[in-house]
Tab-separated table of C-alpha atoms in Angstrom:
chain	number	residue	atom	x	y	z
A	1	UNK	CA	-15.296	-9.979	9.842
A	2	UNK	CA	-15.799	-6.373	8.853
A	3	UNK	CA	-13.615	-4.084	6.767
A	4	UNK	CA	-12.476	-0.553	7.555
A	5	UNK	CA	-10.899	2.048	5.287
A	6	UNK	CA	-9.326	5.372	6.224
A	7	UNK	CA	-7.777	8.331	4.460
A	8	UNK	CA	-5.080	9.807	6.648
A	9	UNK	CA	-4.782	13.340	5.304
A	10	UNK	CA	-3.984	15.739	8.118
A	11	UNK	CA	-0.687	14.558	9.558
A	12	UNK	CA	-1.588	16.090	12.931
A	13	UNK	CA	-0.281	14.137	15.922
A	14	UNK	CA	-3.626	13.985	17.701
A	15	UNK	CA	-5.797	13.203	14.676
A	16	UNK	CA	-3.308	10.515	13.644
A	17	UNK	CA	-3.495	8.995	17.137
A	18	UNK	CA	-7.264	8.746	16.723
A	19	UNK	CA	-6.828	7.126	13.294
A	20	UNK	CA	-4.431	4.480	14.573
A	21	UNK	CA	-6.418	3.808	17.750
A	22	UNK	CA	-9.440	3.015	15.573
A	23	UNK	CA	-7.315	0.984	13.131
A	24	UNK	CA	-5.737	-1.075	15.907
A	25	UNK	CA	-9.068	-1.582	17.655
A	26	UNK	CA	-10.643	-2.904	14.464
A	27	UNK	CA	-7.622	-5.045	13.538
A	28	UNK	CA	-7.729	-6.468	17.073
A	29	UNK	CA	-11.329	-7.527	16.446
A	30	UNK	CA	-10.142	-9.366	13.331
A	31	UNK	CA	-11.316	-6.753	10.836
A	32	UNK	CA	-9.532	-5.985	7.599
A	33	UNK	CA	-8.105	-2.468	7.829
A	34	UNK	CA	-6.671	-0.310	5.054
A	35	UNK	CA	-5.151	3.158	5.533
A	36	UNK	CA	-4.478	5.486	2.620
A	37	UNK	CA	-1.904	8.216	3.384
A	38	UNK	CA	-2.042	11.389	1.348
A	39	UNK	CA	-0.708	14.977	1.552
A	40	UNK	CA	0.492	15.763	5.103
A	41	UNK	CA	-0.425	12.235	6.182
A	42	UNK	CA	2.620	10.982	4.258
A	43	UNK	CA	4.742	12.434	7.060
A	44	UNK	CA	3.747	9.460	9.212
A	45	UNK	CA	5.355	7.029	6.781
A	46	UNK	CA	8.631	8.900	6.280
A	47	UNK	CA	11.583	6.970	7.671
A	48	UNK	CA	14.460	8.966	6.250
A	49	UNK	CA	15.446	11.691	3.883
A	50	UNK	CA	16.563	11.142	0.295
A	51	UNK	CA	18.150	13.768	-1.945
A	52	UNK	CA	16.231	17.023	-2.331
A	53	UNK	CA	14.359	17.098	-5.627
A	54	UNK	CA	15.327	20.738	-6.131
A	55	UNK	CA	13.354	23.955	-6.401
A	56	UNK	CA	9.797	24.281	-5.159
A	57	UNK	CA	9.502	20.565	-4.534
A	58	UNK	CA	12.420	20.677	-2.112
A	59	UNK	CA	10.691	23.413	-0.195
A	60	UNK	CA	7.541	21.371	0.403
A	61	UNK	CA	9.560	18.249	1.111
A	62	UNK	CA	11.636	20.174	3.625
A	63	UNK	CA	8.485	21.261	5.461
A	64	UNK	CA	7.014	17.757	5.675
A	65	UNK	CA	7.992	16.176	9.011
A	66	UNK	CA	9.968	12.937	8.973
A	67	UNK	CA	8.105	10.375	11.062
A	68	UNK	CA	5.473	10.642	13.795
A	69	UNK	CA	7.615	12.230	16.521
A	70	UNK	CA	7.877	15.485	14.571
A	71	UNK	CA	4.148	15.997	14.029
A	72	UNK	CA	2.271	18.892	15.571
A	73	UNK	CA	-1.009	18.925	17.483
A	74	UNK	CA	-4.075	20.265	15.667
A	75	UNK	CA	-4.386	22.712	18.587
A	76	UNK	CA	-2.367	23.656	21.687
A	77	UNK	CA	0.747	22.919	19.672
A	78	UNK	CA	2.745	25.677	21.416
A	79	UNK	CA	5.513	25.622	18.801
A	80	UNK	CA	6.055	21.891	19.270
A	81	UNK	CA	5.874	21.770	23.062
A	82	UNK	CA	2.320	20.351	22.994
A	83	UNK	CA	3.209	17.013	21.369
A	84	UNK	CA	6.200	16.587	23.699
A	85	UNK	CA	3.978	17.136	26.745
A	86	UNK	CA	1.326	14.794	25.330
A	87	UNK	CA	3.903	12.038	24.772
A	88	UNK	CA	5.225	12.518	28.306
A	89	UNK	CA	1.703	12.346	29.713
A	90	UNK	CA	0.996	9.190	27.697
A	91	UNK	CA	4.198	7.655	29.073
A	92	UNK	CA	3.170	8.348	32.681
A	93	UNK	CA	-0.329	6.984	32.127
A	94	UNK	CA	0.910	3.804	30.452
A	95	UNK	CA	-0.628	4.881	27.140
A	96	UNK	CA	0.909	4.297	23.711
A	97	UNK	CA	2.325	7.197	21.757
A	98	UNK	CA	1.797	7.527	18.006
A	99	UNK	CA	5.022	5.734	17.135
A	100	UNK	CA	3.980	2.714	19.227
A	101	UNK	CA	0.477	2.787	17.697
A	102	UNK	CA	1.971	2.654	14.186
A	103	UNK	CA	4.193	-0.279	15.201
A	104	UNK	CA	1.148	-2.091	16.574
A	105	UNK	CA	-0.775	-1.496	13.329
A	106	UNK	CA	2.090	-3.023	11.341
A	107	UNK	CA	2.143	-6.048	13.662
A	108	UNK	CA	-1.598	-6.479	13.302
A	109	UNK	CA	-1.377	-6.540	9.520
A	110	UNK	CA	-3.037	-3.210	8.762
A	111	UNK	CA	-2.542	-2.342	5.080
A	112	UNK	CA	-0.801	0.967	4.353
A	113	UNK	CA	-1.101	2.635	0.954
A	114	UNK	CA	0.941	5.761	0.174
A	115	UNK	CA	-0.678	8.123	-2.336
A	116	UNK	CA	1.387	8.111	-5.533
A	117	UNK	CA	0.293	11.560	-6.709
A	118	UNK	CA	1.255	13.171	-3.381
A	119	UNK	CA	4.618	11.402	-3.418
A	120	UNK	CA	5.368	12.648	-6.925
A	121	UNK	CA	4.292	16.143	-5.999
A	122	UNK	CA	6.652	16.212	-3.018
A	123	UNK	CA	9.479	14.300	-4.657
A	124	UNK	CA	9.303	11.395	-2.192
A	125	UNK	CA	10.610	7.975	-3.220
A	126	UNK	CA	9.504	4.576	-1.860
A	127	UNK	CA	12.947	4.184	-0.247
A	128	UNK	CA	12.298	7.160	2.007
A	129	UNK	CA	9.200	5.523	3.508
A	130	UNK	CA	8.864	2.825	6.168
A	131	UNK	CA	10.275	-0.539	5.053
A	132	UNK	CA	7.042	-2.235	6.187
A	133	UNK	CA	5.944	-5.174	4.055
A	134	UNK	CA	2.333	-4.028	4.318
A	135	UNK	CA	3.123	-0.638	2.756
A	136	UNK	CA	2.737	-0.078	-0.950
A	137	UNK	CA	2.217	2.846	-3.279
A	138	UNK	CA	-1.154	3.353	-4.970
A	139	UNK	CA	-3.531	5.864	-6.496
A	140	UNK	CA	-7.066	7.064	-5.805
A	141	UNK	CA	-8.540	3.992	-7.485
A	142	UNK	CA	-6.688	1.806	-5.013
A	143	UNK	CA	-8.321	3.815	-2.232
A	144	UNK	CA	-11.746	3.522	-3.849
A	145	UNK	CA	-11.412	-0.251	-4.181
A	146	UNK	CA	-10.777	-0.605	-0.429
A	147	UNK	CA	-13.413	1.983	0.476
A	148	UNK	CA	-16.141	0.298	-1.560
A	149	UNK	CA	-15.516	-2.974	0.262
A	150	UNK	CA	-15.435	-1.282	3.653
A	151	UNK	CA	-18.201	-1.174	6.247
A	152	UNK	CA	-16.681	1.961	7.745
A	153	UNK	CA	-14.801	4.650	5.803
A	154	UNK	CA	-13.301	7.731	7.474
A	155	UNK	CA	-11.502	10.852	6.254
A	156	UNK	CA	-9.085	11.954	8.957
B	1	UNK	CA	-34.907	3.363	9.867
B	2	UNK	CA	-31.251	4.009	9.232
B	3	UNK	CA	-28.363	4.339	11.684
B	4	UNK	CA	-25.718	7.043	11.847
B	5	UNK	CA	-22.446	7.117	13.760
B	6	UNK	CA	-20.076	10.029	14.281
B	7	UNK	CA	-16.730	10.653	15.931
B	8	UNK	CA	-16.630	14.180	17.273
B	9	UNK	CA	-12.911	14.859	17.517
B	10	UNK	CA	-12.202	18.491	16.750
B	11	UNK	CA	-14.108	20.474	19.352
B	12	UNK	CA	-14.331	23.445	16.962
B	13	UNK	CA	-17.542	25.443	17.257
B	14	UNK	CA	-18.335	25.362	13.542
B	15	UNK	CA	-17.449	21.711	12.909
B	16	UNK	CA	-19.469	20.734	15.988
B	17	UNK	CA	-22.449	22.693	14.657
B	18	UNK	CA	-22.245	20.660	11.453
B	19	UNK	CA	-22.058	17.418	13.461
B	20	UNK	CA	-25.138	18.237	15.540
B	21	UNK	CA	-27.109	19.569	12.589
B	22	UNK	CA	-26.603	16.232	10.847
B	23	UNK	CA	-27.330	14.296	14.048
B	24	UNK	CA	-30.551	16.201	14.703
B	25	UNK	CA	-31.640	15.925	11.074
B	26	UNK	CA	-31.197	12.154	11.127
B	27	UNK	CA	-32.806	11.733	14.560
B	28	UNK	CA	-35.728	13.823	13.285
B	29	UNK	CA	-36.147	11.313	10.444
B	30	UNK	CA	-36.341	8.542	13.046
B	31	UNK	CA	-32.782	7.276	12.569
B	32	UNK	CA	-30.668	5.840	15.356
B	33	UNK	CA	-27.777	8.231	15.995
B	34	UNK	CA	-24.643	7.646	18.049
B	35	UNK	CA	-21.922	10.245	18.689
B	36	UNK	CA	-18.530	9.307	20.087
B	37	UNK	CA	-16.662	12.236	21.690
B	38	UNK	CA	-12.889	12.020	21.873
B	39	UNK	CA	-9.932	14.371	22.428
B	40	UNK	CA	-10.995	18.028	21.984
B	41	UNK	CA	-14.546	16.876	21.283
B	42	UNK	CA	-14.915	16.088	24.995
B	43	UNK	CA	-15.103	19.850	25.583
B	44	UNK	CA	-18.682	19.754	24.301
B	45	UNK	CA	-19.740	17.428	27.095
B	46	UNK	CA	-18.048	19.271	29.962
B	47	UNK	CA	-20.570	20.726	32.382
B	48	UNK	CA	-18.308	21.726	35.251
B	49	UNK	CA	-14.838	21.515	36.656
B	50	UNK	CA	-13.672	18.921	39.182
B	51	UNK	CA	-10.406	19.036	41.122
B	52	UNK	CA	-7.238	19.384	39.028
B	53	UNK	CA	-5.486	16.043	38.608
B	54	UNK	CA	-2.104	17.705	39.127
B	55	UNK	CA	0.957	18.166	36.950
B	56	UNK	CA	0.860	17.784	33.182
B	57	UNK	CA	-2.683	16.465	33.252
B	58	UNK	CA	-3.915	19.642	34.906
B	59	UNK	CA	-2.327	21.666	32.143
B	60	UNK	CA	-4.215	19.861	29.370
B	61	UNK	CA	-7.429	19.853	31.401
B	62	UNK	CA	-7.063	23.576	31.982
B	63	UNK	CA	-6.803	24.190	28.246
B	64	UNK	CA	-9.893	22.130	27.370
B	65	UNK	CA	-12.926	24.436	27.177
B	66	UNK	CA	-15.869	23.772	29.485
B	67	UNK	CA	-19.004	23.456	27.365
B	68	UNK	CA	-19.929	24.610	23.857
B	69	UNK	CA	-19.948	28.364	24.490
B	70	UNK	CA	-16.192	28.430	24.974
B	71	UNK	CA	-15.267	26.661	21.733
B	72	UNK	CA	-13.351	28.403	18.981
B	73	UNK	CA	-14.041	28.531	15.248
B	74	UNK	CA	-11.820	26.408	12.985
B	75	UNK	CA	-11.053	29.685	11.154
B	76	UNK	CA	-11.821	33.397	11.613
B	77	UNK	CA	-11.696	32.806	15.347
B	78	UNK	CA	-10.243	36.267	16.017
B	79	UNK	CA	-9.207	35.370	19.565
B	80	UNK	CA	-12.722	34.263	20.458
B	81	UNK	CA	-14.640	37.100	18.814
B	82	UNK	CA	-15.623	34.892	15.846
B	83	UNK	CA	-17.831	32.481	17.822
B	84	UNK	CA	-19.507	35.371	19.659
B	85	UNK	CA	-20.337	37.069	16.345
B	86	UNK	CA	-21.558	33.786	14.886
B	87	UNK	CA	-23.863	33.181	17.857
B	88	UNK	CA	-25.206	36.720	17.580
B	89	UNK	CA	-25.823	36.264	13.853
B	90	UNK	CA	-27.587	32.948	14.520
B	91	UNK	CA	-29.776	34.679	17.095
B	92	UNK	CA	-30.814	37.387	14.635
B	93	UNK	CA	-31.558	34.868	11.899
B	94	UNK	CA	-33.603	32.621	14.181
B	95	UNK	CA	-30.990	29.859	13.937
B	96	UNK	CA	-29.968	27.568	16.786
B	97	UNK	CA	-26.572	27.956	18.392
B	98	UNK	CA	-24.459	24.940	19.352
B	99	UNK	CA	-25.799	24.811	22.884
B	100	UNK	CA	-29.377	24.620	21.581
B	101	UNK	CA	-28.385	21.985	19.019
B	102	UNK	CA	-26.913	19.805	21.781
B	103	UNK	CA	-30.094	20.199	23.844
B	104	UNK	CA	-32.164	19.164	20.837
B	105	UNK	CA	-29.986	16.087	20.291
B	106	UNK	CA	-30.535	15.039	23.907
B	107	UNK	CA	-34.300	15.508	23.505
B	108	UNK	CA	-34.284	13.440	20.342
B	109	UNK	CA	-32.532	10.548	22.052
B	110	UNK	CA	-29.167	10.756	20.320
B	111	UNK	CA	-26.675	8.494	22.103
B	112	UNK	CA	-23.529	10.165	23.434
B	113	UNK	CA	-20.431	8.135	24.250
B	114	UNK	CA	-17.438	9.803	25.923
B	115	UNK	CA	-14.077	8.238	25.073
B	116	UNK	CA	-12.678	6.601	28.219
B	117	UNK	CA	-9.025	6.784	27.157
B	118	UNK	CA	-9.260	10.522	26.465
B	119	UNK	CA	-10.991	11.118	29.806
B	120	UNK	CA	-8.278	9.247	31.683
B	121	UNK	CA	-5.574	11.102	29.798
B	122	UNK	CA	-7.090	14.461	30.728
B	123	UNK	CA	-8.142	13.497	34.246
B	124	UNK	CA	-11.851	14.053	33.566
B	125	UNK	CA	-14.436	12.250	35.681
B	126	UNK	CA	-17.997	11.299	34.676
B	127	UNK	CA	-19.316	13.830	37.204
B	128	UNK	CA	-17.741	16.675	35.252
B	129	UNK	CA	-19.716	15.797	32.112
B	130	UNK	CA	-23.337	16.519	31.186
B	131	UNK	CA	-25.827	14.711	33.424
B	132	UNK	CA	-27.669	13.450	30.308
B	133	UNK	CA	-29.168	9.971	30.636
B	134	UNK	CA	-28.072	9.173	27.081
B	135	UNK	CA	-24.404	9.824	27.876
B	136	UNK	CA	-22.121	7.015	28.918
B	137	UNK	CA	-18.410	6.312	28.897
B	138	UNK	CA	-16.959	3.789	26.435
B	139	UNK	CA	-13.879	2.731	24.509
B	140	UNK	CA	-12.951	2.327	20.849
B	141	UNK	CA	-14.764	-1.008	20.660
B	142	UNK	CA	-17.971	0.725	21.686
B	143	UNK	CA	-17.458	3.125	18.796
B	144	UNK	CA	-16.734	0.271	16.377
B	145	UNK	CA	-19.907	-1.567	17.417
B	146	UNK	CA	-22.040	1.480	16.562
B	147	UNK	CA	-20.053	2.241	13.399
B	148	UNK	CA	-20.393	-1.263	12.006
B	149	UNK	CA	-24.166	-1.064	12.358
B	150	UNK	CA	-24.311	2.395	10.830
B	151	UNK	CA	-25.319	3.312	7.287
B	152	UNK	CA	-23.366	6.569	7.575
B	153	UNK	CA	-20.185	7.055	9.613
B	154	UNK	CA	-18.384	10.400	9.835
B	155	UNK	CA	-15.157	11.630	11.452
B	156	UNK	CA	-15.620	15.267	12.395
C	1	UNK	CA	-22.063	1.138	-9.965
C	2	UNK	CA	-21.413	2.487	-6.507
C	3	UNK	CA	-22.469	5.782	-4.936
C	4	UNK	CA	-20.335	8.259	-3.026
C	5	UNK	CA	-21.369	11.182	-0.836
C	6	UNK	CA	-19.212	13.918	0.640
C	7	UNK	CA	-19.649	16.907	2.915
C	8	UNK	CA	-17.209	19.604	1.927
C	9	UNK	CA	-16.949	21.682	5.083
C	10	UNK	CA	-13.421	23.024	5.460
C	11	UNK	CA	-12.820	25.147	2.390
C	12	UNK	CA	-9.065	24.537	2.674
C	13	UNK	CA	-7.268	24.327	-0.661
C	14	UNK	CA	-5.525	21.052	0.106
C	15	UNK	CA	-8.471	19.275	1.736
C	16	UNK	CA	-10.683	20.380	-1.159
C	17	UNK	CA	-8.158	18.967	-3.631
C	18	UNK	CA	-8.408	15.622	-1.863
C	19	UNK	CA	-12.218	15.807	-1.984
C	20	UNK	CA	-12.326	16.505	-5.715
C	21	UNK	CA	-9.622	13.958	-6.540
C	22	UNK	CA	-11.747	11.288	-4.865
C	23	UNK	CA	-14.939	12.603	-6.500
C	24	UNK	CA	-13.377	12.619	-9.970
C	25	UNK	CA	-11.830	9.201	-9.475
C	26	UNK	CA	-15.180	7.714	-8.481
C	27	UNK	CA	-17.096	9.525	-11.242
C	28	UNK	CA	-14.497	8.242	-13.705
C	29	UNK	CA	-15.313	4.700	-12.574
C	30	UNK	CA	-18.966	5.392	-13.348
C	31	UNK	CA	-20.047	5.950	-9.737
C	32	UNK	CA	-22.767	8.370	-8.706
C	33	UNK	CA	-21.150	11.178	-6.728
C	34	UNK	CA	-22.832	13.848	-4.616
C	35	UNK	CA	-21.016	16.689	-2.811
C	36	UNK	CA	-22.703	18.792	-0.156
C	37	UNK	CA	-21.014	22.180	0.446
C	38	UNK	CA	-21.502	23.811	3.820
C	39	UNK	CA	-19.878	26.571	5.906
C	40	UNK	CA	-16.402	27.441	4.548
C	41	UNK	CA	-16.872	24.866	1.789
C	42	UNK	CA	-19.306	27.255	0.108
C	43	UNK	CA	-16.291	29.347	-0.882
C	44	UNK	CA	-15.546	26.784	-3.598
C	45	UNK	CA	-18.853	27.470	-5.299
C	46	UNK	CA	-18.703	31.265	-5.199
C	47	UNK	CA	-18.443	32.761	-8.659
C	48	UNK	CA	-19.029	36.424	-7.915
C	49	UNK	CA	-20.097	38.881	-5.310
C	50	UNK	CA	-23.634	40.175	-4.852
C	51	UNK	CA	-24.641	43.134	-2.675
C	52	UNK	CA	-23.520	42.975	0.950
C	53	UNK	CA	-26.356	41.881	3.223
C	54	UNK	CA	-25.336	44.467	5.797
C	55	UNK	CA	-24.117	44.256	9.378
C	56	UNK	CA	-22.636	41.108	10.846
C	57	UNK	CA	-23.612	39.057	7.841
C	58	UNK	CA	-21.562	41.276	5.565
C	59	UNK	CA	-18.565	40.698	7.775
C	60	UNK	CA	-18.719	36.920	7.457
C	61	UNK	CA	-19.494	37.154	3.755
C	62	UNK	CA	-16.531	39.457	3.277
C	63	UNK	CA	-14.233	36.905	4.897
C	64	UNK	CA	-15.438	33.980	2.769
C	65	UNK	CA	-13.138	33.593	-0.255
C	66	UNK	CA	-14.645	33.848	-3.730
C	67	UNK	CA	-13.744	30.725	-5.683
C	68	UNK	CA	-10.996	28.111	-5.307
C	69	UNK	CA	-8.000	30.299	-6.156
C	70	UNK	CA	-8.420	32.314	-2.954
C	71	UNK	CA	-8.472	29.360	-0.557
C	72	UNK	CA	-5.739	28.793	1.992
C	73	UNK	CA	-3.803	25.633	2.841
C	74	UNK	CA	-4.710	23.829	6.067
C	75	UNK	CA	-1.022	24.213	6.976
C	76	UNK	CA	2.054	25.920	5.528
C	77	UNK	CA	-0.242	28.634	4.255
C	78	UNK	CA	2.384	31.359	4.776
C	79	UNK	CA	-0.152	34.165	4.446
C	80	UNK	CA	-1.333	32.878	1.079
C	81	UNK	CA	2.046	32.061	-0.457
C	82	UNK	CA	1.598	28.315	0.177
C	83	UNK	CA	-1.343	27.840	-2.224
C	84	UNK	CA	0.406	29.898	-4.905
C	85	UNK	CA	3.518	27.724	-4.624
C	86	UNK	CA	1.417	24.566	-4.629
C	87	UNK	CA	-0.392	25.653	-7.806
C	88	UNK	CA	2.917	26.474	-9.470
C	89	UNK	CA	4.326	23.089	-8.468
C	90	UNK	CA	1.210	21.349	-9.804
C	91	UNK	CA	1.622	23.223	-13.085
C	92	UNK	CA	5.223	22.087	-13.477
C	93	UNK	CA	4.364	18.483	-12.650
C	94	UNK	CA	1.435	18.375	-15.071
C	95	UNK	CA	-1.014	18.039	-12.175
C	96	UNK	CA	-4.445	19.665	-12.036
C	97	UNK	CA	-5.071	22.532	-9.650
C	98	UNK	CA	-8.298	22.818	-7.667
C	99	UNK	CA	-10.020	24.956	-10.257
C	100	UNK	CA	-9.342	22.343	-12.953
C	101	UNK	CA	-10.495	19.546	-10.632
C	102	UNK	CA	-13.810	21.348	-10.050
C	103	UNK	CA	-14.252	21.796	-13.809
C	104	UNK	CA	-13.619	18.093	-14.327
C	105	UNK	CA	-16.175	17.184	-11.650
C	106	UNK	CA	-18.795	19.315	-13.419
C	107	UNK	CA	-17.961	17.627	-16.741
C	108	UNK	CA	-18.267	14.210	-15.159
C	109	UNK	CA	-21.728	14.969	-13.793
C	110	UNK	CA	-20.912	15.135	-10.095
C	111	UNK	CA	-23.894	16.560	-8.193
C	112	UNK	CA	-23.255	19.691	-6.138
C	113	UNK	CA	-25.612	20.723	-3.340
C	114	UNK	CA	-25.112	24.051	-1.561
C	115	UNK	CA	-26.286	24.100	2.065
C	116	UNK	CA	-29.300	26.414	2.325
C	117	UNK	CA	-28.842	27.204	6.032
C	118	UNK	CA	-25.214	28.257	5.519
C	119	UNK	CA	-26.189	30.411	2.533
C	120	UNK	CA	-28.878	32.190	4.538
C	121	UNK	CA	-26.508	32.695	7.436
C	122	UNK	CA	-23.910	34.313	5.176
C	123	UNK	CA	-26.362	36.177	2.974
C	124	UNK	CA	-25.355	34.329	-0.193
C	125	UNK	CA	-27.801	34.081	-3.099
C	126	UNK	CA	-27.949	31.363	-5.771
C	127	UNK	CA	-26.851	33.938	-8.361
C	128	UNK	CA	-23.513	34.351	-6.606
C	129	UNK	CA	-22.681	30.657	-7.013
C	130	UNK	CA	-21.394	28.724	-10.033
C	131	UNK	CA	-23.908	28.602	-12.899
C	132	UNK	CA	-23.414	24.802	-13.130
C	133	UNK	CA	-26.540	22.839	-14.060
C	134	UNK	CA	-25.602	20.163	-11.541
C	135	UNK	CA	-25.624	22.637	-8.645
C	136	UNK	CA	-28.715	23.140	-6.552
C	137	UNK	CA	-29.533	24.378	-3.071
C	138	UNK	CA	-30.658	21.921	-0.395
C	139	UNK	CA	-30.855	21.227	3.321
C	140	UNK	CA	-29.513	18.573	5.676
C	141	UNK	CA	-32.246	16.144	4.642
C	142	UNK	CA	-31.027	16.384	1.066
C	143	UNK	CA	-27.574	15.425	2.310
C	144	UNK	CA	-28.970	12.545	4.357
C	145	UNK	CA	-30.869	11.177	1.382
C	146	UNK	CA	-27.675	10.979	-0.698
C	147	UNK	CA	-25.611	9.696	2.228
C	148	UNK	CA	-28.001	6.864	3.030
C	149	UNK	CA	-27.776	5.640	-0.563
C	150	UNK	CA	-24.001	5.957	-0.624
C	151	UNK	CA	-21.446	3.175	-0.262
C	152	UNK	CA	-18.852	5.698	0.876
C	153	UNK	CA	-19.572	8.866	2.854
C	154	UNK	CA	-16.856	11.322	3.883
C	155	UNK	CA	-16.750	14.511	5.961
C	156	UNK	CA	-13.984	16.705	4.605
């Protein structure tokens, strides 16, 4: 059994699909997988919207998408049309979209860690994130602990 | 002898140059190098254009550049002028452009793997990719096999 | 004691913050940390401006920001307003901005290596970079040496 660690930073739809495809592939091989979500990557874990923290924080929070279906492509985004077309194409080809890939990762026991510093910066509370049992809040040392144990570590 | 594994995701001219510079440096030291091309990274391996798959697929395929000389810069692209200026500057300085770096990687026996799922999504066939002997088509498990053996693994 | 190696490629304000947060966290745990700055990442190390090299080189050099406070965000940049708002928010929350994170990395003995090929391409001299004792100029083999020793290696 190997171990894999990832930092999900970008929050782009396509890069996140790559992250979860790798995570699910490894978890399917029986590997231990840990994903650390920071900055824009926190968008993937948002399940709802709590009260605005006010001021500048509210502005950043407002700009952070809620959940995977609102993410943009890293290119060919076309003001949001790109991800919609990609999801449609995935549907026709029998592929999984990002939302389904995240669900699969939860089923396969992939560990999610939400970056505490990013959450505080944006004014996000734990209640606004996915209710997944495998999701907890942690700091950079939590990431480093998983990364040092890992055979593969990726920044995405 | 060490082993190095890379995922070439972005398909940006500059990021791809960094990927191949590292790959060639390691291969030159006698290391075993494997590069997995997925999503926009497949553009680097395109050598020609087959028939359009039709519909939405054709649209994405149409937008994916054919070969390294059509790639954009991750910044200062200036509608395509940036990469042209960069290539000209490289020429004057005696540096290698991306196309030359790819040729060197092939000569040095770097293994190329094209992501099967991305190819199917875009409607790309093996015949449309480089005829290199070291290029084959594989899935995420092929990547994981190389990555688990690797001393260095990078997502680019 | 573990070892950590990073390639700082992007030169985005937010991605660079993530890089230095990880570097400082690891150095704080007593790990050996090495950061290799290439392409746009060299902007972080610029401390001043030497004479323009002339021609195309001058153009690229002109476009490369001088120091961390001029970097853009990878998204929500809003023509430079995004980083200013982020720094203000960090100030209010008692967080460290990128400039402070770089200072902390220098204090903690993180090794900086500036990519020689990128410097030559842009016409940057050593004198235009930070006067830090832990900063030296090196090539891809210097990166590979650190990366092969490292337990964690990230491309950022």
